[in-house]
Short mmCIF file of C-alpha atoms and ligand atoms in Angstrom, two decimals:
data_model
loop_
_atom_site.label_atom_id
_atom_site.label_comp_id
_atom_site.label_asym_id
_atom_site.label_seq_id
_atom_site.Cartn_x
_atom_site.Cartn_y
_atom_site.Cartn_z
CA UNK A 1 99.65 85.30 7.93
CA UNK A 2 102.68 87.57 8.03
CA UNK A 3 105.97 85.77 7.45
CA UNK A 4 108.17 85.78 10.53
CA UNK A 5 111.41 84.63 8.88
CA UNK A 6 112.61 86.29 5.69
CA UNK A 7 115.77 85.74 3.61
CA UNK A 8 117.04 88.50 1.33
CA UNK A 9 119.54 87.57 -1.39
CA UNK A 10 121.90 90.35 -2.51
CA UNK A 11 123.39 93.25 -0.54
CA UNK A 12 122.99 95.96 -3.17
CA UNK A 13 120.91 99.10 -2.65
CA UNK A 14 117.64 97.20 -3.02
CA UNK A 15 118.55 94.26 -0.79
CA UNK A 16 119.95 96.32 2.10
CA UNK A 17 117.03 98.76 2.01
CA UNK A 18 114.51 95.93 2.15
CA UNK A 19 116.49 94.19 4.90
CA UNK A 20 116.60 97.37 7.01
CA UNK A 21 112.90 97.96 6.43
CA UNK A 22 111.91 94.37 7.24
CA UNK A 23 114.03 94.35 10.39
CA UNK A 24 112.61 97.70 11.51
CA UNK A 25 109.11 96.28 11.13
CA UNK A 26 109.93 93.28 13.31
CA UNK A 27 110.73 90.49 10.83
CA UNK A 28 113.48 87.98 11.60
CA UNK A 29 115.57 88.69 8.49
CA UNK A 30 118.82 87.26 7.14
CA UNK A 31 120.65 88.93 4.25
CA UNK A 32 122.91 86.74 2.11
CA UNK A 33 125.56 88.34 -0.10
CA UNK A 34 127.96 86.32 -2.19
CA UNK A 35 130.71 88.98 -1.99
CA UNK A 36 130.95 92.09 0.15
CA UNK A 37 128.36 94.85 0.68
CA UNK A 38 127.71 96.76 -2.56
CA UNK A 39 129.82 94.26 -4.54
CA UNK A 40 127.45 94.43 -7.51
CA UNK A 41 126.10 97.33 -9.56
CA UNK A 42 125.29 99.48 -6.53
CA UNK A 43 129.00 99.90 -5.80
CA UNK A 44 129.60 100.93 -9.43
CA UNK A 45 126.69 103.34 -9.86
CA UNK A 46 126.89 107.09 -10.39
CA UNK A 47 124.35 107.82 -7.66
CA UNK A 48 122.34 110.30 -9.74
CA UNK A 49 118.89 110.66 -8.13
CA UNK A 50 115.93 112.65 -9.44
CA UNK A 51 112.15 112.74 -9.61
CA UNK A 52 112.04 113.62 -13.32
CA UNK A 53 109.62 110.88 -14.38
CA UNK A 54 106.65 111.59 -16.64
CA UNK A 55 104.57 108.68 -15.32
CA UNK A 56 102.60 109.13 -12.09
CA UNK A 57 103.68 105.86 -10.45
CA UNK A 58 107.34 106.40 -11.32
CA UNK A 59 107.17 110.00 -10.10
CA UNK A 60 105.66 108.95 -6.76
CA UNK A 61 108.32 106.31 -6.23
CA UNK A 62 111.09 108.76 -7.08
CA UNK A 63 109.64 111.48 -4.87
CA UNK A 64 109.41 109.11 -1.93
CA UNK A 65 112.98 107.94 -2.53
CA UNK A 66 114.26 111.53 -2.50
CA UNK A 67 112.48 112.10 0.83
CA UNK A 68 114.33 109.12 2.25
CA UNK A 69 117.70 110.18 0.78
CA UNK A 70 117.28 113.62 2.36
CA UNK A 71 117.09 111.95 5.77
CA UNK A 72 120.74 110.93 5.16
CA UNK A 73 122.71 114.17 4.78
CA UNK A 74 126.04 112.30 5.04
CA UNK A 75 125.06 110.32 1.94
CA UNK A 76 123.06 112.75 -0.21
CA UNK A 77 123.95 116.12 -1.82
CA UNK A 78 121.23 118.31 -3.34
CA UNK A 79 121.88 119.43 -6.93
CA UNK A 80 119.46 120.10 -9.81
CA UNK A 81 119.34 117.71 -12.74
CA UNK A 82 119.29 119.17 -16.26
CA UNK A 83 118.58 117.24 -19.44
CA UNK A 84 119.01 118.82 -22.84
CA UNK A 85 118.78 118.40 -26.60
CA UNK A 86 121.16 120.12 -28.99
CA UNK A 87 120.22 122.34 -31.93
CA UNK A 88 119.09 120.24 -34.88
CA UNK A 89 117.84 117.39 -32.70
CA UNK A 90 114.13 118.13 -33.08
CA UNK A 91 113.00 114.68 -31.97
CA UNK A 92 114.60 114.94 -28.54
CA UNK A 93 113.78 118.64 -28.21
CA UNK A 94 110.11 117.83 -28.67
CA UNK A 95 110.33 114.91 -26.25
CA UNK A 96 111.90 117.10 -23.54
CA UNK A 97 109.19 119.75 -23.95
CA UNK A 98 106.48 117.10 -23.62
CA UNK A 99 108.16 115.39 -20.68
CA UNK A 100 108.68 118.58 -18.70
CA UNK A 101 105.06 119.68 -19.23
CA UNK A 102 103.81 116.30 -18.05
CA UNK A 103 106.12 116.35 -15.00
CA UNK A 104 104.94 119.83 -14.13
CA UNK A 105 101.32 118.61 -14.36
CA UNK A 106 102.23 115.83 -11.93
CA UNK A 107 103.27 118.51 -9.44
CA UNK A 108 107.02 117.98 -9.77
CA UNK A 109 109.38 120.94 -9.51
CA UNK A 110 110.40 120.64 -13.18
CA UNK A 111 110.43 123.34 -15.86
CA UNK A 112 111.99 124.24 -19.18
CA UNK A 113 114.98 126.55 -18.85
CA UNK A 114 116.30 128.88 -21.56
CA UNK A 115 119.93 128.17 -22.51
CA UNK A 116 121.04 131.68 -21.42
CA UNK A 117 119.36 131.29 -18.03
CA UNK A 118 120.96 127.89 -17.71
CA UNK A 119 124.36 129.43 -18.35
CA UNK A 120 123.72 132.25 -15.84
CA UNK A 121 122.88 129.70 -13.17
CA UNK A 122 125.63 127.19 -14.07
CA UNK A 123 128.47 129.13 -15.72
CA UNK A 124 130.66 126.02 -15.95
CA UNK A 125 128.29 124.59 -18.55
CA UNK A 126 128.65 125.34 -22.28
CA UNK A 127 125.12 126.06 -23.55
CA UNK A 128 125.79 127.58 -27.03
CA UNK A 129 124.56 124.44 -28.79
CA UNK A 130 121.54 123.78 -26.54
CA UNK A 131 118.12 123.91 -28.22
CA UNK A 132 115.92 122.82 -25.32
CA UNK A 133 116.73 122.06 -21.70
CA UNK A 134 114.61 121.09 -18.71
CA UNK A 135 115.58 121.31 -15.08
CA UNK A 136 114.44 119.12 -12.18
CA UNK A 137 115.05 120.95 -8.92
CA UNK A 138 114.20 117.93 -6.77
CA UNK A 139 117.40 116.06 -7.44
CA UNK A 140 120.81 115.26 -6.04
CA UNK A 141 123.46 112.61 -5.89
CA UNK A 142 124.36 109.99 -3.34
CA UNK A 143 127.55 108.16 -2.52
CA UNK A 144 126.28 104.70 -3.34
CA UNK A 145 128.58 102.49 -1.26
CA UNK A 146 128.03 104.78 1.68
CA UNK A 147 124.25 104.39 1.28
CA UNK A 148 124.55 100.60 1.28
CA UNK A 149 126.74 100.67 4.41
CA UNK A 150 124.36 103.02 6.24
CA UNK A 151 121.36 100.82 5.41
CA UNK A 152 123.23 97.66 6.40
CA UNK A 153 124.11 99.26 9.73
CA UNK A 154 120.47 100.20 10.26
CA UNK A 155 119.47 96.62 9.47
CA UNK A 156 121.98 95.20 11.96
CA UNK A 157 120.86 97.60 14.68
CA UNK A 158 117.33 96.35 14.20
CA UNK A 159 118.37 92.73 14.57
CA UNK A 160 119.02 91.57 10.98
CA UNK A 161 121.76 89.02 10.35
CA UNK A 162 124.04 89.94 7.42
CA UNK A 163 126.11 87.14 5.94
CA UNK A 164 128.62 88.33 3.37
CA UNK A 165 130.89 86.01 1.31
CA UNK A 166 127.92 83.61 1.24
CA UNK A 167 126.58 82.74 -2.23
CA UNK A 168 123.21 81.03 -2.06
CA UNK A 169 120.65 79.29 -4.23
CA UNK A 170 116.90 78.98 -3.76
CA UNK A 171 114.91 75.79 -3.24
CA UNK A 172 111.12 75.69 -3.27
CA UNK A 173 108.53 73.40 -1.62
CA UNK A 174 109.54 74.10 1.10
CA UNK A 175 111.16 77.52 0.58
CA UNK A 176 114.82 77.17 1.48
CA UNK A 177 118.05 79.04 0.94
CA UNK A 178 120.93 76.59 0.58
CA UNK A 179 124.38 78.05 1.25
CA UNK A 180 127.62 76.02 1.38
CA UNK A 181 127.40 75.41 5.13
CA UNK A 182 123.64 75.24 5.81
CA UNK A 183 120.18 74.94 4.29
CA UNK A 184 117.64 77.08 6.13
CA UNK A 185 113.90 77.29 5.63
CA UNK A 186 112.19 80.70 5.47
CA UNK A 187 108.59 81.88 5.31
CA UNK A 188 109.57 84.35 2.55
CA UNK A 189 112.57 84.92 0.28
CA UNK A 190 113.37 88.12 -1.62
CA UNK A 191 115.77 87.79 -4.55
CA UNK A 192 117.52 91.14 -5.04
CA UNK A 193 120.52 89.76 -6.87
CA UNK A 194 120.80 92.49 -9.53
CA UNK A 195 122.17 91.08 -12.80
CA UNK A 196 122.36 87.61 -11.19
CA UNK A 197 118.68 87.47 -10.28
CA UNK A 198 117.73 85.35 -13.29
CA UNK A 199 120.42 82.78 -12.47
CA UNK A 200 119.47 82.72 -8.79
CA UNK A 201 115.82 82.12 -9.63
CA UNK A 202 116.77 79.47 -12.20
CA UNK A 203 118.04 77.42 -9.23
CA UNK A 204 114.43 77.41 -7.97
CA UNK A 205 113.08 76.48 -11.39
CA UNK A 206 111.50 79.94 -11.82
CA UNK A 207 112.14 81.87 -15.02
CA UNK A 208 112.10 85.69 -15.31
CA UNK A 209 112.64 87.74 -18.48
CA UNK A 210 115.79 89.71 -17.60
CA UNK A 211 118.83 90.71 -19.64
CA UNK A 212 121.95 92.24 -18.10
CA UNK A 213 123.69 94.88 -20.22
CA UNK A 214 126.89 96.83 -19.77
CA UNK A 215 127.26 100.57 -19.08
CA UNK A 216 130.46 102.54 -18.44
CA UNK A 217 131.61 105.47 -16.32
CA UNK A 218 134.75 107.37 -15.40
CA UNK A 219 135.92 109.96 -12.90
CA UNK A 220 138.11 112.84 -14.05
CA UNK A 221 140.90 114.56 -12.17
CA UNK A 222 139.82 117.83 -10.55
CA UNK A 223 138.31 120.41 -12.92
CA UNK A 224 138.04 123.93 -11.41
CA UNK A 225 134.59 124.59 -12.91
CA UNK A 226 133.07 121.27 -11.83
CA UNK A 227 131.38 122.94 -8.86
CA UNK A 228 129.53 125.29 -11.21
CA UNK A 229 127.70 122.64 -13.22
CA UNK A 230 124.44 120.81 -12.46
CA UNK A 231 123.96 117.09 -12.91
CA UNK A 232 123.37 116.87 -16.63
CA UNK A 233 122.18 114.41 -19.28
CA UNK A 234 122.97 115.38 -22.87
CA UNK A 235 120.21 113.43 -24.61
CA UNK A 236 121.62 114.12 -28.08
CA UNK A 237 125.06 112.85 -27.12
CA UNK A 238 123.63 110.15 -24.82
CA UNK A 239 125.93 110.74 -21.84
CA UNK A 240 125.53 112.20 -18.35
CA UNK A 241 127.77 113.73 -15.69
CA UNK A 242 127.77 115.06 -12.18
CA UNK A 243 130.35 116.70 -9.90
CA UNK A 244 132.58 114.19 -8.10
CA UNK A 245 135.36 115.01 -5.63
CA UNK A 246 136.47 118.16 -7.45
CA UNK A 247 136.14 116.60 -10.90
CA UNK A 248 133.30 114.94 -12.77
CA UNK A 249 131.77 111.48 -12.87
CA UNK A 250 130.71 110.84 -16.48
CA UNK A 251 128.72 107.90 -17.82
CA UNK A 252 127.24 106.63 -21.06
CA UNK A 253 123.89 105.15 -22.06
CA UNK A 254 122.71 101.68 -22.87
CA UNK A 255 124.86 99.03 -24.58
CA UNK A 256 122.17 97.00 -26.31
CA UNK A 257 123.98 93.69 -26.09
CA UNK A 258 123.19 91.08 -23.45
CA UNK A 259 126.07 90.39 -21.04
CA UNK A 260 126.75 87.21 -19.13
CA UNK A 261 126.72 88.29 -15.45
CA UNK A 262 129.52 85.82 -14.64
CA UNK A 263 131.78 86.79 -17.55
CA UNK A 264 131.82 90.40 -18.67
CA UNK A 265 134.37 93.12 -19.30
CA UNK A 266 134.72 95.04 -16.02
CA UNK A 267 137.16 97.62 -17.34
CA UNK A 268 135.96 100.52 -19.47
CA UNK A 269 136.76 100.44 -23.19
CA UNK A 270 139.49 102.75 -24.42
CA UNK A 271 137.00 104.09 -26.99
CA UNK A 272 134.60 105.12 -24.20
CA UNK A 273 137.37 106.96 -22.35
CA UNK A 274 138.45 108.81 -25.49
CA UNK A 275 134.90 109.71 -26.49
CA UNK A 276 134.13 110.93 -22.97
CA UNK A 277 137.17 113.23 -23.00
CA UNK A 278 135.87 114.75 -26.25
CA UNK A 279 132.37 115.17 -24.86
CA UNK A 280 133.58 116.88 -21.71
CA UNK A 281 135.94 119.08 -23.72
CA UNK A 282 132.90 120.37 -25.64
CA UNK A 283 130.44 120.66 -22.74
CA UNK A 284 132.72 121.99 -19.94
CA UNK A 285 135.82 123.23 -21.79
CA UNK A 286 138.33 122.45 -19.04
CA UNK A 287 142.00 123.32 -19.57
CA UNK A 288 142.83 119.64 -19.45
CA UNK A 289 141.07 116.38 -18.65
CA UNK A 290 142.88 113.72 -16.68
CA UNK A 291 141.04 110.46 -16.04
CA UNK A 292 141.43 109.11 -12.51
CA UNK A 293 139.56 105.84 -13.01
CA UNK A 294 137.18 104.26 -15.50
CA UNK A 295 135.02 101.17 -15.15
CA UNK A 296 132.01 99.23 -16.45
CA UNK A 297 129.02 97.75 -14.63
CA UNK A 298 125.84 95.88 -15.39
CA UNK A 299 122.28 97.16 -15.56
CA UNK A 300 119.22 94.97 -16.16
CA UNK A 301 116.51 95.15 -18.84
CA UNK A 302 112.99 93.70 -18.97
CA UNK A 303 110.66 93.35 -21.98
CA UNK A 304 108.63 96.51 -21.22
CA UNK A 305 111.22 98.70 -19.48
CA UNK A 306 109.52 98.39 -16.09
CA UNK A 307 111.14 96.52 -13.21
CA UNK A 308 110.09 93.15 -11.81
CA UNK A 309 109.11 93.86 -8.20
CA UNK A 310 106.73 91.60 -6.31
CA UNK A 311 105.72 88.03 -5.57
CA UNK A 312 106.52 85.35 -8.14
CA UNK A 313 105.13 82.38 -6.24
CA UNK A 314 103.85 81.92 -2.72
CA UNK A 315 106.56 83.39 -0.47
CA UNK A 316 109.09 83.96 -3.28
CA UNK A 317 109.66 87.63 -4.18
CA UNK A 318 111.94 89.44 -6.63
CA UNK A 319 113.14 93.02 -7.14
CA UNK A 320 115.26 93.64 -10.23
CA UNK A 321 115.16 94.95 -13.84
CA UNK A 322 115.70 98.65 -13.17
CA UNK A 323 117.09 99.83 -16.54
CA UNK A 324 119.80 101.92 -14.91
CA UNK A 325 117.43 103.59 -12.40
CA UNK A 326 117.64 101.12 -9.53
CA UNK A 327 119.73 103.09 -7.12
CA UNK A 328 117.57 106.22 -7.16
CA UNK A 329 114.42 104.14 -6.60
CA UNK A 330 115.86 101.81 -3.93
CA UNK A 331 114.58 103.65 -0.84
CA UNK A 332 110.94 103.63 -1.99
CA UNK A 333 111.00 100.23 -3.67
CA UNK A 334 112.66 98.73 -0.58
CA UNK A 335 109.65 99.99 1.38
CA UNK A 336 107.11 98.81 -1.17
CA UNK A 337 108.50 95.28 -1.47
CA UNK A 338 108.57 95.11 2.34
CA UNK A 339 104.88 96.10 2.41
CA UNK A 340 104.13 93.28 0.00
CA UNK A 341 106.23 90.68 1.84
CA UNK A 342 104.42 91.61 5.06
CA UNK A 343 101.02 91.14 3.43
CA UNK A 344 100.29 94.61 2.04
CA UNK A 345 100.06 95.93 -1.50
CA UNK A 346 102.97 96.10 -3.91
CA UNK A 347 103.29 98.18 -7.08
CA UNK A 348 100.78 96.58 -9.44
CA UNK A 349 102.49 97.79 -12.62
CA UNK A 350 105.73 96.09 -11.59
CA UNK A 351 104.08 92.72 -10.84
CA UNK A 352 106.71 90.17 -12.01
CA UNK A 353 104.03 87.65 -13.00
CA UNK A 354 102.94 89.89 -15.89
CA UNK A 355 105.41 87.81 -17.96
CA UNK A 356 105.86 84.06 -18.03
CA UNK A 357 109.66 84.31 -18.26
CA UNK A 358 109.98 82.84 -21.75
CA UNK A 359 109.61 86.12 -23.68
CA UNK A 360 112.14 87.13 -26.31
CA UNK A 361 112.88 90.85 -26.36
CA UNK A 362 115.39 93.50 -27.35
CA UNK A 363 117.19 95.56 -24.70
CA UNK A 364 115.52 98.97 -24.66
CA UNK A 365 117.20 102.10 -23.45
CA UNK A 366 116.88 103.27 -19.86
CA UNK A 367 117.90 106.93 -19.93
CA UNK A 368 118.02 107.62 -23.63
CA UNK A 369 115.26 109.51 -25.36
CA UNK A 370 114.34 107.42 -28.39
C1 FAD B 1 128.15 102.61 -14.19
C2 FAD B 1 126.75 102.60 -13.62
C3 FAD B 1 126.13 103.79 -13.31
C4 FAD B 1 124.85 103.79 -12.75
N1 FAD B 1 124.32 104.97 -12.37
C5 FAD B 1 123.09 104.99 -11.76
C6 FAD B 1 122.57 106.20 -11.28
O1 FAD B 1 123.20 107.26 -11.40
N2 FAD B 1 121.34 106.18 -10.69
C7 FAD B 1 120.63 105.01 -10.54
O2 FAD B 1 119.51 105.04 -10.03
N3 FAD B 1 121.13 103.85 -10.98
C8 FAD B 1 122.34 103.80 -11.58
N4 FAD B 1 122.86 102.62 -12.01
C9 FAD B 1 122.03 101.41 -11.87
C10 FAD B 1 122.15 100.87 -10.45
O3 FAD B 1 123.49 100.56 -10.18
C11 FAD B 1 121.31 99.61 -10.27
O4 FAD B 1 120.01 99.78 -10.81
C12 FAD B 1 121.17 99.29 -8.79
O5 FAD B 1 122.43 99.40 -8.14
C13 FAD B 1 120.63 97.90 -8.62
O6 FAD B 1 120.72 97.55 -7.26
P1 FAD B 1 120.43 96.06 -6.84
O7 FAD B 1 120.46 96.03 -5.36
O8 FAD B 1 119.21 95.59 -7.53
O9 FAD B 1 121.61 95.19 -7.49
P2 FAD B 1 123.15 95.05 -7.12
O10 FAD B 1 123.72 96.28 -6.55
O11 FAD B 1 123.82 94.48 -8.32
O12 FAD B 1 123.16 93.97 -5.95
C14 FAD B 1 122.95 92.60 -6.17
C15 FAD B 1 123.83 91.84 -5.19
O13 FAD B 1 123.50 90.45 -5.25
C16 FAD B 1 124.68 89.72 -5.00
N5 FAD B 1 124.49 88.34 -5.47
C17 FAD B 1 124.42 87.91 -6.75
N6 FAD B 1 124.26 86.58 -6.77
C18 FAD B 1 124.19 86.15 -5.49
C19 FAD B 1 124.01 84.88 -4.86
N7 FAD B 1 123.87 83.75 -5.58
N8 FAD B 1 124.00 84.80 -3.51
C20 FAD B 1 124.15 85.94 -2.75
N9 FAD B 1 124.33 87.15 -3.29
C21 FAD B 1 124.33 87.27 -4.64
C22 FAD B 1 125.72 90.50 -5.79
O14 FAD B 1 127.04 90.21 -5.36
C23 FAD B 1 125.31 91.95 -5.53
O15 FAD B 1 126.00 92.52 -4.42
C24 FAD B 1 124.14 102.57 -12.56
C25 FAD B 1 124.77 101.37 -12.88
C26 FAD B 1 126.07 101.37 -13.37
C27 FAD B 1 126.72 100.05 -13.67
#
C-alpha cells in the first residue's frame, strides 16, 4: 500500500527535491528542518554539476539530474567541466585517459582535449604544465541556495507543509517524528539530514555507517579572465574552481578526518586560503587575488564510497553519504527515493541495508583520483 503521509527530515537539496516530488505525486508530505532552508551543506556547496562518471548507474543519475537542472534556467548555467593531470603525474594522467574512454563508451559527451586546444578554447587557463586533460561538455553550475528555494516553493505549491526551525527525532513502532511541540505519526519517514543523518537515526535506534568530513572553499574578488575559464579540477593539485560573480569559487578535496557534525570549524583555515591563492596564481595568473569570503562545510563518507539511499526498515528511508557529490545528484536521487517511498524501485547499488551500521572504515576521497 502506498504511504499517504510522509515526513522528510532536512531541507537541503535532497530533502526539498524529495518533498517537491512527493507532493507533486499526491503524497501528504511534511518537511522538517531544524534551521532555515539550505542551512546545512547545500547552502555551502560550490554547485558544480557534471555527468563525468565512469560507472553506468552514476552516469545515468547524473545525466537525469542535468536534465532537471536545465529546466531551471534561473538556477543553472551551462559550462564545460575539465579535469587534468600535470606533467610528471603519470598515475593521474593514466586514470584520466581511462575514465574519459569509459565515459565516452557510456555515451557521455566527454573526450580528451590537448592542452593547446584547451588553451585556445579557454584562454584564461594556464595549460603549460598540463599532461592530460578531459572535458565533459554536459556540465554547468547551479546557485545552490536558489535551487533549494525553488524546490521548496514547488513543494509548497503542491501542498507540502514546510516547518523550519523545527529539529526533530525519529521514533519507531509506530513511526513517529517527535518535535518540541508535537509528536506525529507518519506512514513513511525520509531522513535527509546530511551530516546529521547518523545522529537522527540513532534516535530511532538505527545505526548507519557514515562519517562527516570537512571541506573548504572561498570566493575571490573579481578576476577579469574568470569568464574565460571552464569549471576545472586539477587532480594533481587536488583543488577545483568555477566562475563566480566575476571572480572564482575555489575548493579543496577531502579532509580525511571525521568531524563531529555539532562541533566543527566553520571558518576556513588560513593555510587553505594561502594555498588557494598560490594555486590560482599558477593556474589563472591574475594581476592580484583578493578573497571575498572563505568557509568550510561538511561532506559525508560511507565505507564503499557509494551513498546510502533507500529503505532501512519498514517505512523508514534514508538518503545521505554523497562524498561531496550530493548536490549534483539531488534532482535524480530525489526522484528515485520518491519512487521507492511510493512503492517502486530504488537504486539497488545504494541500498542502505548493504551494511549493518557497525563497520569501521577510513574516509575515502570523493573527487580525488587516487
Ligand atoms: C564547500 C563544499 C562544496 C561542495 N561542492 C559541491 C559541488 O560542487 N557539487 C556537489 O554535488 N556537491 C558539493 N558539495 C556536497 C553537497 O553540499 C552535499 O552533498 C549536499 O548538499 C548534501 O545535501 P543534503 O540535502 O543531503 O544535506 P544538507 O544540505 O546538509 O541538508 C541536511 C539538512 O538537515 C537539517 N537537519 C539536521 N538535523 C536535523 C534534525 N534533527 N531535524 C531537522 N532537520 C535537521 C540540516 O539543518 C540541513 O539543512 C559540497 C559541499 C561543501 C561543504
